[in-house]
Amino acid sequence: MMHHRWVLPDGTPSNAREIFLSRWSAAASAAGLVCDHLGTVDGHALELFGHPQCAGKGVRLLITAGFHGEEPAGPWGLLQWLQTQGGDWQQRFAGRADIRLIPLVNATGFQMGRRFNDRGENPNRGFNLAIDPTRPSAEGALLIQHASLLREASRDGVLSCHEDIAADAAYVYTLESQAQPSARSQALVATLERYLPRHEDGLVDHCPVHDGIVFNQLDGSFEAWLFREGARYGACLETPGRQAIATRIAAQAGMIESFVQNALEI
Ligand code: NI
C-alpha cells in the first residue's frame, strides 16, 4: 500500500496527526464546540463536535472528513473552515443551524498517509450490503452503531470531504431526490472553480462526470447511506492530489462554506 504525504505551507507534514488534533481542539474550543465521544477504534477516539447552544434548532448538517488516510486536504480543509468561524459560531448559527463535525474518521490511515486503516479496511465502504458485500470497517461499524444520532444530524444535508489523489482536476459527488443537480450542487462547483480546474466531462472511477458533478451514485459510501436514511442532500468533495496542498485545503474550506451557506438559505 502506498503512503502519501505533502508539506503544508507552515512546514507541517500533512499526516502529522497529533498536530492536526491539537489545532482542531483549539479551534473547536474557540468556536464553543463540545465533543461527543462516539467510541474508540484501536485506541483512537472517533468524535463528533457540535455547539450546545445550537442543538436541535434550524437546519441540521453533518460534515465529515478523513475517511481515507491519503486524502489529507479533507481534514485540514475542515479545520481551516472551523478556524475562520472563530468565536462567531453561536452568533452566526444559533437558531438557524445545528452543524455537527467529524474531523477525522480514519486516524490510523491519516497518520500513515495510507488510504485504508491499520486493519486494511476501507472506512468509506460497507454502508450498503445490498449492493456491495464489503463488510464495514471498524470505524464504519462504530458510525453505524450511532445511526439514529447521525440520521438526525444529517437531516438537511451531509457533506464528506475527500480527495482524488491521482487527479489533476476537482469534482464533486452529489445526491439529490430530483432528476438534475440543484442550485445547491451548482454552487459547490462554482466555488470549486475559484480554486482549481474542474474535471472534464467523461468518467471518474467508472462513473460519468458532467459539469464537475457525479450525480446520484448510490454506492456503499457513508454519504450514500445517510442519503438513503433520509438526508435531504448529500455531497462528497474530491480535490485533486496533483495540485498544491495549500490550494486543495483552501478549496475544501471554500466548498464547506458554500455547503453551509446554501443550506442556511433553503
Ligand atoms: Ni476518498
PDB file of C-alpha atoms and ligand atoms in Angstrom:
ATOM      1  CA  MET A   1       0.000   0.000   0.000  1.00  0.00           C
ATOM      2  CA  MET A   2       1.373   3.413  -0.980  1.00  0.00           C
ATOM      3  CA  HIS A   3       1.968   6.179   1.541  1.00  0.00           C
ATOM      4  CA  HIS A   4       1.230   9.770   0.600  1.00  0.00           C
ATOM      5  CA  ARG A   5       2.430  12.883   2.319  1.00  0.00           C
ATOM      6  CA  TRP A   6       2.617  16.569   1.477  1.00  0.00           C
ATOM      7  CA  VAL A   7       4.115  19.511   3.366  1.00  0.00           C
ATOM      8  CA  LEU A   8       1.780  22.319   4.404  1.00  0.00           C
ATOM      9  CA  PRO A   9       2.931  25.940   3.851  1.00  0.00           C
ATOM     10  CA  ASP A  10       3.979  26.248   7.529  1.00  0.00           C
ATOM     11  CA  GLY A  11       6.170  23.132   7.242  1.00  0.00           C
ATOM     12  CA  THR A  12       3.753  20.726   8.952  1.00  0.00           C
ATOM     13  CA  PRO A  13       3.598  17.303   7.274  1.00  0.00           C
ATOM     14  CA  SER A  14       0.067  16.559   6.031  1.00  0.00           C
ATOM     15  CA  ASN A  15      -0.011  13.309   8.049  1.00  0.00           C
ATOM     16  CA  ALA A  16       1.000  14.893  11.405  1.00  0.00           C
ATOM     17  CA  ARG A  17      -1.988  13.567  13.311  1.00  0.00           C
ATOM     18  CA  GLU A  18      -1.124  14.902  16.777  1.00  0.00           C
ATOM     19  CA  ILE A  19      -0.532  18.417  15.406  1.00  0.00           C
ATOM     20  CA  PHE A  20      -3.807  18.211  13.474  1.00  0.00           C
ATOM     21  CA  LEU A  21      -5.721  17.066  16.563  1.00  0.00           C
ATOM     22  CA  SER A  22      -4.226  19.729  18.804  1.00  0.00           C
ATOM     23  CA  ARG A  23      -5.070  22.503  16.309  1.00  0.00           C
ATOM     24  CA  TRP A  24      -8.540  21.029  15.906  1.00  0.00           C
ATOM     25  CA  SER A  25      -9.063  21.011  19.638  1.00  0.00           C
ATOM     26  CA  ALA A  26      -8.006  24.681  19.922  1.00  0.00           C
ATOM     27  CA  ALA A  27     -10.267  25.740  17.035  1.00  0.00           C
ATOM     28  CA  ALA A  28     -13.232  23.766  18.409  1.00  0.00           C
ATOM     29  CA  SER A  29     -12.773  25.383  21.823  1.00  0.00           C
ATOM     30  CA  ALA A  30     -12.560  28.857  20.291  1.00  0.00           C
ATOM     31  CA  ALA A  31     -15.846  28.223  18.460  1.00  0.00           C
ATOM     32  CA  GLY A  32     -17.517  26.917  21.644  1.00  0.00           C
ATOM     33  CA  LEU A  33     -17.962  23.392  20.266  1.00  0.00           C
ATOM     34  CA  VAL A  34     -18.179  20.377  22.524  1.00  0.00           C
ATOM     35  CA  CYS A  35     -17.268  16.823  21.716  1.00  0.00           C
ATOM     36  CA  ASP A  36     -19.497  13.776  21.669  1.00  0.00           C
ATOM     37  CA  HIS A  37     -17.351  10.673  22.028  1.00  0.00           C
ATOM     38  CA  LEU A  38     -18.727   8.041  19.615  1.00  0.00           C
ATOM     39  CA  GLY A  39     -16.229   5.359  20.597  1.00  0.00           C
ATOM     40  CA  THR A  40     -12.689   4.194  20.074  1.00  0.00           C
ATOM     41  CA  VAL A  41     -11.018   2.238  17.270  1.00  0.00           C
ATOM     42  CA  ASP A  42      -7.612   0.715  18.020  1.00  0.00           C
ATOM     43  CA  GLY A  43      -7.009   3.314  20.738  1.00  0.00           C
ATOM     44  CA  HIS A  44      -8.159   6.311  18.676  1.00  0.00           C
ATOM     45  CA  ALA A  45     -11.258   8.280  19.615  1.00  0.00           C
ATOM     46  CA  LEU A  46     -13.931   8.855  16.982  1.00  0.00           C
ATOM     47  CA  GLU A  47     -15.504  12.193  17.858  1.00  0.00           C
ATOM     48  CA  LEU A  48     -18.469  14.296  16.770  1.00  0.00           C
ATOM     49  CA  PHE A  49     -18.432  18.033  17.532  1.00  0.00           C
ATOM     50  CA  GLY A  50     -21.322  20.474  17.835  1.00  0.00           C
ATOM     51  CA  HIS A  51     -22.368  23.663  19.617  1.00  0.00           C
ATOM     52  CA  PRO A  52     -24.584  23.065  22.673  1.00  0.00           C
ATOM     53  CA  GLN A  53     -26.480  26.357  22.160  1.00  0.00           C
ATOM     54  CA  CYS A  54     -27.308  25.381  18.561  1.00  0.00           C
ATOM     55  CA  ALA A  55     -28.519  21.836  19.269  1.00  0.00           C
ATOM     56  CA  GLY A  56     -31.832  20.859  17.747  1.00  0.00           C
ATOM     57  CA  LYS A  57     -32.646  24.217  16.114  1.00  0.00           C
ATOM     58  CA  GLY A  58     -32.629  25.192  12.444  1.00  0.00           C
ATOM     59  CA  VAL A  59     -31.180  23.147   9.603  1.00  0.00           C
ATOM     60  CA  ARG A  60     -29.260  20.011  10.601  1.00  0.00           C
ATOM     61  CA  LEU A  61     -25.978  19.485   8.772  1.00  0.00           C
ATOM     62  CA  LEU A  62     -23.286  16.857   9.191  1.00  0.00           C
ATOM     63  CA  ILE A  63     -19.785  17.421   7.800  1.00  0.00           C
ATOM     64  CA  THR A  64     -17.223  14.617   7.904  1.00  0.00           C
ATOM     65  CA  ALA A  65     -13.591  14.266   6.846  1.00  0.00           C
ATOM     66  CA  GLY A  66     -10.718  11.830   6.900  1.00  0.00           C
ATOM     67  CA  PHE A  67     -12.359   8.601   5.772  1.00  0.00           C
ATOM     68  CA  HIS A  68      -9.360   7.936   3.513  1.00  0.00           C
ATOM     69  CA  GLY A  69      -5.915   8.449   5.018  1.00  0.00           C
ATOM     70  CA  GLU A  70      -4.168   9.550   1.826  1.00  0.00           C
ATOM     71  CA  GLU A  71      -6.621  12.442   1.313  1.00  0.00           C
ATOM     72  CA  PRO A  72      -5.369  14.970   3.890  1.00  0.00           C
ATOM     73  CA  ALA A  73      -6.901  18.152   2.434  1.00  0.00           C
ATOM     74  CA  GLY A  74     -10.287  16.991   3.779  1.00  0.00           C
ATOM     75  CA  PRO A  75      -9.443  17.193   7.495  1.00  0.00           C
ATOM     76  CA  TRP A  76      -7.112  20.191   7.064  1.00  0.00           C
ATOM     77  CA  GLY A  77      -9.775  21.984   4.996  1.00  0.00           C
ATOM     78  CA  LEU A  78     -12.442  21.361   7.622  1.00  0.00           C
ATOM     79  CA  LEU A  79     -10.020  22.723  10.246  1.00  0.00           C
ATOM     80  CA  GLN A  80      -9.362  25.811   8.121  1.00  0.00           C
ATOM     81  CA  TRP A  81     -13.104  26.409   7.759  1.00  0.00           C
ATOM     82  CA  LEU A  82     -13.622  25.995  11.520  1.00  0.00           C
ATOM     83  CA  GLN A  83     -10.765  28.418  12.264  1.00  0.00           C
ATOM     84  CA  THR A  84     -12.420  31.071  10.097  1.00  0.00           C
ATOM     85  CA  GLN A  85     -15.596  30.798  12.223  1.00  0.00           C
ATOM     86  CA  GLY A  86     -13.585  31.679  15.340  1.00  0.00           C
ATOM     87  CA  GLY A  87     -15.789  32.882  18.171  1.00  0.00           C
ATOM     88  CA  ASP A  88     -18.651  33.808  15.816  1.00  0.00           C
ATOM     89  CA  TRP A  89     -20.202  30.329  15.679  1.00  0.00           C
ATOM     90  CA  GLN A  90     -23.010  30.913  18.142  1.00  0.00           C
ATOM     91  CA  GLN A  91     -23.847  34.367  16.801  1.00  0.00           C
ATOM     92  CA  ARG A  92     -23.927  33.081  13.225  1.00  0.00           C
ATOM     93  CA  PHE A  93     -25.721  29.764  13.701  1.00  0.00           C
ATOM     94  CA  ALA A  94     -27.815  29.781  16.898  1.00  0.00           C
ATOM     95  CA  GLY A  95     -31.455  29.156  16.000  1.00  0.00           C
ATOM     96  CA  ARG A  96     -30.517  28.787  12.311  1.00  0.00           C
ATOM     97  CA  ALA A  97     -28.291  25.715  12.024  1.00  0.00           C
ATOM     98  CA  ASP A  98     -27.168  22.770  14.104  1.00  0.00           C
ATOM     99  CA  ILE A  99     -23.910  21.764  12.390  1.00  0.00           C
ATOM    100  CA  ARG A 100     -22.060  18.646  13.554  1.00  0.00           C
ATOM    101  CA  LEU A 101     -18.491  17.878  12.537  1.00  0.00           C
ATOM    102  CA  ILE A 102     -16.493  14.633  12.455  1.00  0.00           C
ATOM    103  CA  PRO A 103     -12.956  15.834  11.652  1.00  0.00           C
ATOM    104  CA  LEU A 104     -11.085  12.565  11.342  1.00  0.00           C
ATOM    105  CA  VAL A 105     -12.661   9.148  10.796  1.00  0.00           C
ATOM    106  CA  ASN A 106      -9.620   7.079   9.839  1.00  0.00           C
ATOM    107  CA  ALA A 107      -6.972   8.107  12.391  1.00  0.00           C
ATOM    108  CA  THR A 108      -4.555   5.266  11.646  1.00  0.00           C
ATOM    109  CA  GLY A 109      -4.685   5.750   7.878  1.00  0.00           C
ATOM    110  CA  PHE A 110      -4.192   9.528   8.219  1.00  0.00           C
ATOM    111  CA  GLN A 111      -1.014   9.073  10.265  1.00  0.00           C
ATOM    112  CA  MET A 112       0.422   6.733   7.627  1.00  0.00           C
ATOM    113  CA  GLY A 113      -0.765   8.700   4.588  1.00  0.00           C
ATOM    114  CA  ARG A 114      -2.475   5.485   3.579  1.00  0.00           C
ATOM    115  CA  ARG A 115      -5.990   5.034   2.214  1.00  0.00           C
ATOM    116  CA  PHE A 116      -7.133   2.193   4.471  1.00  0.00           C
ATOM    117  CA  ASN A 117      -6.978   1.833   8.268  1.00  0.00           C
ATOM    118  CA  ASP A 118      -4.427  -0.274  10.182  1.00  0.00           C
ATOM    119  CA  ARG A 119      -6.667  -3.301   9.694  1.00  0.00           C
ATOM    120  CA  GLY A 120      -6.585  -2.930   5.910  1.00  0.00           C
ATOM    121  CA  GLU A 121     -10.249  -1.899   5.762  1.00  0.00           C
ATOM    122  CA  ASN A 122     -11.845   0.859   3.659  1.00  0.00           C
ATOM    123  CA  PRO A 123     -13.700   3.144   6.102  1.00  0.00           C
ATOM    124  CA  ASN A 124     -15.973   4.503   3.361  1.00  0.00           C
ATOM    125  CA  ARG A 125     -17.423   1.163   2.298  1.00  0.00           C
ATOM    126  CA  GLY A 126     -19.769  -1.332   3.898  1.00  0.00           C
ATOM    127  CA  PHE A 127     -22.716   1.008   4.376  1.00  0.00           C
ATOM    128  CA  ASN A 128     -24.927  -0.758   1.825  1.00  0.00           C
ATOM    129  CA  LEU A 129     -24.519  -4.525   1.947  1.00  0.00           C
ATOM    130  CA  ALA A 130     -27.368  -4.968  -0.546  1.00  0.00           C
ATOM    131  CA  ILE A 131     -25.230  -3.636  -3.397  1.00  0.00           C
ATOM    132  CA  ASP A 132     -21.704  -4.255  -2.102  1.00  0.00           C
ATOM    133  CA  PRO A 133     -20.832  -7.204   0.158  1.00  0.00           C
ATOM    134  CA  THR A 134     -17.768  -5.418   1.650  1.00  0.00           C
ATOM    135  CA  ARG A 135     -18.160  -5.504   5.423  1.00  0.00           C
ATOM    136  CA  PRO A 136     -17.980  -2.184   7.289  1.00  0.00           C
ATOM    137  CA  SER A 137     -14.593  -1.172   8.702  1.00  0.00           C
ATOM    138  CA  ALA A 138     -14.171  -0.823  12.471  1.00  0.00           C
ATOM    139  CA  GLU A 139     -14.799   2.922  12.067  1.00  0.00           C
ATOM    140  CA  GLY A 140     -17.810   2.252   9.828  1.00  0.00           C
ATOM    141  CA  ALA A 141     -19.287  -0.196  12.336  1.00  0.00           C
ATOM    142  CA  LEU A 142     -18.982   2.457  15.045  1.00  0.00           C
ATOM    143  CA  LEU A 143     -20.722   5.039  12.851  1.00  0.00           C
ATOM    144  CA  ILE A 144     -23.490   2.523  12.068  1.00  0.00           C
ATOM    145  CA  GLN A 145     -23.960   1.979  15.835  1.00  0.00           C
ATOM    146  CA  HIS A 146     -24.789   5.685  16.047  1.00  0.00           C
ATOM    147  CA  ALA A 147     -27.208   5.571  13.115  1.00  0.00           C
ATOM    148  CA  SER A 148     -30.058   7.392  14.840  1.00  0.00           C
ATOM    149  CA  LEU A 149     -27.818  10.263  16.002  1.00  0.00           C
ATOM    150  CA  LEU A 150     -26.198  10.608  12.558  1.00  0.00           C
ATOM    151  CA  ARG A 151     -29.539  10.359  10.739  1.00  0.00           C
ATOM    152  CA  GLU A 152     -30.887  13.257  12.777  1.00  0.00           C
ATOM    153  CA  ALA A 153     -27.633  15.254  12.443  1.00  0.00           C
ATOM    154  CA  SER A 154     -27.703  14.957   8.629  1.00  0.00           C
ATOM    155  CA  ARG A 155     -31.415  15.601   8.106  1.00  0.00           C
ATOM    156  CA  ASP A 156     -30.844  18.661   5.874  1.00  0.00           C
ATOM    157  CA  GLY A 157     -27.527  17.601   4.406  1.00  0.00           C
ATOM    158  CA  VAL A 158     -24.405  15.505   4.713  1.00  0.00           C
ATOM    159  CA  LEU A 159     -21.036  16.523   3.308  1.00  0.00           C
ATOM    160  CA  SER A 160     -17.979  14.270   3.179  1.00  0.00           C
ATOM    161  CA  CYS A 161     -14.551  15.742   2.378  1.00  0.00           C
ATOM    162  CA  HIS A 162     -12.371  13.507   0.197  1.00  0.00           C
ATOM    163  CA  GLU A 163      -9.640  13.822  -2.416  1.00  0.00           C
ATOM    164  CA  ASP A 164      -8.769  12.033  -5.644  1.00  0.00           C
ATOM    165  CA  ILE A 165      -5.006  11.829  -5.355  1.00  0.00           C
ATOM    166  CA  ALA A 166      -4.459  10.646  -8.943  1.00  0.00           C
ATOM    167  CA  ALA A 167      -6.428  13.554 -10.424  1.00  0.00           C
ATOM    168  CA  ASP A 168      -5.328  16.934 -11.823  1.00  0.00           C
ATOM    169  CA  ALA A 169      -8.809  18.452 -11.559  1.00  0.00           C
ATOM    170  CA  ALA A 170     -11.594  18.631  -8.986  1.00  0.00           C
ATOM    171  CA  TYR A 171     -15.160  17.332  -8.936  1.00  0.00           C
ATOM    172  CA  VAL A 172     -17.982  16.522  -6.531  1.00  0.00           C
ATOM    173  CA  TYR A 173     -20.438  13.705  -5.997  1.00  0.00           C
ATOM    174  CA  THR A 174     -23.940  14.896  -5.148  1.00  0.00           C
ATOM    175  CA  LEU A 175     -27.049  13.018  -4.056  1.00  0.00           C
ATOM    176  CA  GLU A 176     -30.459  14.560  -4.537  1.00  0.00           C
ATOM    177  CA  SER A 177     -34.062  13.427  -4.762  1.00  0.00           C
ATOM    178  CA  GLN A 178     -34.561  15.018  -8.163  1.00  0.00           C
ATOM    179  CA  ALA A 179     -33.554  14.295 -11.749  1.00  0.00           C
ATOM    180  CA  GLN A 180     -30.930  17.017 -12.190  1.00  0.00           C
ATOM    181  CA  PRO A 181     -28.370  18.685  -9.904  1.00  0.00           C
ATOM    182  CA  SER A 182     -29.911  21.600  -7.996  1.00  0.00           C
ATOM    183  CA  ALA A 183     -28.586  25.125  -7.499  1.00  0.00           C
ATOM    184  CA  ARG A 184     -27.006  23.824  -4.304  1.00  0.00           C
ATOM    185  CA  SER A 185     -24.798  21.461  -6.331  1.00  0.00           C
ATOM    186  CA  GLN A 186     -24.051  24.107  -8.987  1.00  0.00           C
ATOM    187  CA  ALA A 187     -22.889  26.438  -6.214  1.00  0.00           C
ATOM    188  CA  LEU A 188     -20.442  23.824  -4.936  1.00  0.00           C
ATOM    189  CA  VAL A 189     -18.922  23.508  -8.414  1.00  0.00           C
ATOM    190  CA  ALA A 190     -18.808  27.289  -8.914  1.00  0.00           C
ATOM    191  CA  THR A 191     -16.855  27.525  -5.651  1.00  0.00           C
ATOM    192  CA  LEU A 192     -14.525  24.698  -6.673  1.00  0.00           C
ATOM    193  CA  GLU A 193     -13.700  26.581  -9.885  1.00  0.00           C
ATOM    194  CA  ARG A 194     -12.499  29.605  -7.899  1.00  0.00           C
ATOM    195  CA  TYR A 195      -9.587  27.460  -6.675  1.00  0.00           C
ATOM    196  CA  LEU A 196      -8.986  24.541  -9.013  1.00  0.00           C
ATOM    197  CA  PRO A 197      -9.544  23.333 -12.558  1.00  0.00           C
ATOM    198  CA  ARG A 198     -12.844  21.498 -12.940  1.00  0.00           C
ATOM    199  CA  HIS A 199     -12.709  17.879 -14.108  1.00  0.00           C
ATOM    200  CA  GLU A 200     -13.566  17.489 -17.774  1.00  0.00           C
ATOM    201  CA  ASP A 201     -16.714  15.579 -18.754  1.00  0.00           C
ATOM    202  CA  GLY A 202     -16.159  11.844 -19.054  1.00  0.00           C
ATOM    203  CA  LEU A 203     -15.616   9.115 -16.476  1.00  0.00           C
ATOM    204  CA  VAL A 204     -14.109   9.107 -12.996  1.00  0.00           C
ATOM    205  CA  ASP A 205     -13.861   5.825 -11.125  1.00  0.00           C
ATOM    206  CA  HIS A 206     -16.178   4.284 -13.770  1.00  0.00           C
ATOM    207  CA  CYS A 207     -18.832   6.939 -13.076  1.00  0.00           C
ATOM    208  CA  PRO A 208     -19.984   9.613 -15.522  1.00  0.00           C
ATOM    209  CA  VAL A 209     -18.958  13.144 -14.504  1.00  0.00           C
ATOM    210  CA  HIS A 210     -20.750  16.075 -16.137  1.00  0.00           C
ATOM    211  CA  ASP A 211     -20.118  19.761 -15.367  1.00  0.00           C
ATOM    212  CA  GLY A 212     -17.907  18.655 -12.469  1.00  0.00           C
ATOM    213  CA  ILE A 213     -20.649  16.523 -10.860  1.00  0.00           C
ATOM    214  CA  VAL A 214     -21.044  12.762 -10.458  1.00  0.00           C
ATOM    215  CA  PHE A 215     -24.777  12.688  -9.839  1.00  0.00           C
ATOM    216  CA  ASN A 216     -26.836  10.282  -7.726  1.00  0.00           C
ATOM    217  CA  GLN A 217     -24.278   7.499  -7.489  1.00  0.00           C
ATOM    218  CA  LEU A 218     -25.851   5.352  -4.764  1.00  0.00           C
ATOM    219  CA  ASP A 219     -22.864   3.267  -3.679  1.00  0.00           C
ATOM    220  CA  GLY A 220     -21.746   1.746  -0.374  1.00  0.00           C
ATOM    221  CA  SER A 221     -20.352   5.044   0.936  1.00  0.00           C
ATOM    222  CA  PHE A 222     -21.179   6.804   4.199  1.00  0.00           C
ATOM    223  CA  GLU A 223     -22.865   9.750   2.481  1.00  0.00           C
ATOM    224  CA  ALA A 224     -24.998   7.489   0.258  1.00  0.00           C
ATOM    225  CA  TRP A 225     -26.065   5.592   3.379  1.00  0.00           C
ATOM    226  CA  LEU A 226     -27.282   8.745   5.145  1.00  0.00           C
ATOM    227  CA  PHE A 227     -28.971   9.948   1.957  1.00  0.00           C
ATOM    228  CA  ARG A 228     -30.905   6.658   1.810  1.00  0.00           C
ATOM    229  CA  GLU A 229     -31.674   7.130   5.505  1.00  0.00           C
ATOM    230  CA  GLY A 230     -33.411  10.412   4.711  1.00  0.00           C
ATOM    231  CA  ALA A 231     -30.833  13.200   4.446  1.00  0.00           C
ATOM    232  CA  ARG A 232     -32.280  15.817   2.067  1.00  0.00           C
ATOM    233  CA  TYR A 233     -28.952  16.335   0.360  1.00  0.00           C
ATOM    234  CA  GLY A 234     -25.617  14.569   0.122  1.00  0.00           C
ATOM    235  CA  ALA A 235     -22.280  15.650  -1.310  1.00  0.00           C
ATOM    236  CA  CYS A 236     -18.726  14.420  -1.432  1.00  0.00           C
ATOM    237  CA  LEU A 237     -15.827  16.722  -2.357  1.00  0.00           C
ATOM    238  CA  GLU A 238     -12.912  15.454  -4.441  1.00  0.00           C
ATOM    239  CA  THR A 239      -9.888  17.754  -4.666  1.00  0.00           C
ATOM    240  CA  PRO A 240      -7.013  16.658  -6.911  1.00  0.00           C
ATOM    241  CA  GLY A 241      -3.854  15.287  -5.315  1.00  0.00           C
ATOM    242  CA  ARG A 242      -1.729  16.530  -8.197  1.00  0.00           C
ATOM    243  CA  GLN A 243      -2.397  20.170  -7.296  1.00  0.00           C
ATOM    244  CA  ALA A 244      -0.723  22.144  -4.475  1.00  0.00           C
ATOM    245  CA  ILE A 245      -1.778  21.080  -0.982  1.00  0.00           C
ATOM    246  CA  ALA A 246      -2.495  24.656   0.178  1.00  0.00           C
ATOM    247  CA  THR A 247      -4.842  25.188  -2.785  1.00  0.00           C
ATOM    248  CA  ARG A 248      -6.637  21.898  -2.088  1.00  0.00           C
ATOM    249  CA  ILE A 249      -7.118  22.835   1.572  1.00  0.00           C
ATOM    250  CA  ALA A 250      -8.426  26.295   0.642  1.00  0.00           C
ATOM    251  CA  ALA A 251     -10.799  24.724  -1.911  1.00  0.00           C
ATOM    252  CA  GLN A 252     -12.147  22.302   0.705  1.00  0.00           C
ATOM    253  CA  ALA A 253     -12.727  25.158   3.174  1.00  0.00           C
ATOM    254  CA  GLY A 254     -14.420  27.232   0.454  1.00  0.00           C
ATOM    255  CA  MET A 255     -16.730  24.405  -0.605  1.00  0.00           C
ATOM    256  CA  ILE A 256     -17.625  23.649   3.041  1.00  0.00           C
ATOM    257  CA  GLU A 257     -18.636  27.301   3.416  1.00  0.00           C
ATOM    258  CA  SER A 258     -20.691  27.054   0.206  1.00  0.00           C
ATOM    259  CA  PHE A 259     -22.437  23.908   1.503  1.00  0.00           C
ATOM    260  CA  VAL A 260     -23.280  25.626   4.810  1.00  0.00           C
ATOM    261  CA  GLN A 261     -24.308  28.961   3.289  1.00  0.00           C
ATOM    262  CA  ASN A 262     -26.611  27.292   0.750  1.00  0.00           C
ATOM    263  CA  ALA A 263     -28.234  25.178   3.450  1.00  0.00           C
ATOM    264  CA  LEU A 264     -28.950  28.313   5.505  1.00  0.00           C
ATOM    265  CA  GLU A 265     -30.844  29.703   2.509  1.00  0.00           C
ATOM    266  CA  ILE A 266     -33.127  26.716   1.873  1.00  0.00           C
TER     267      ILE A 266
HETATM  268 NI    NI B   1     -11.755   9.132  -0.658  1.00  0.00          NI
END
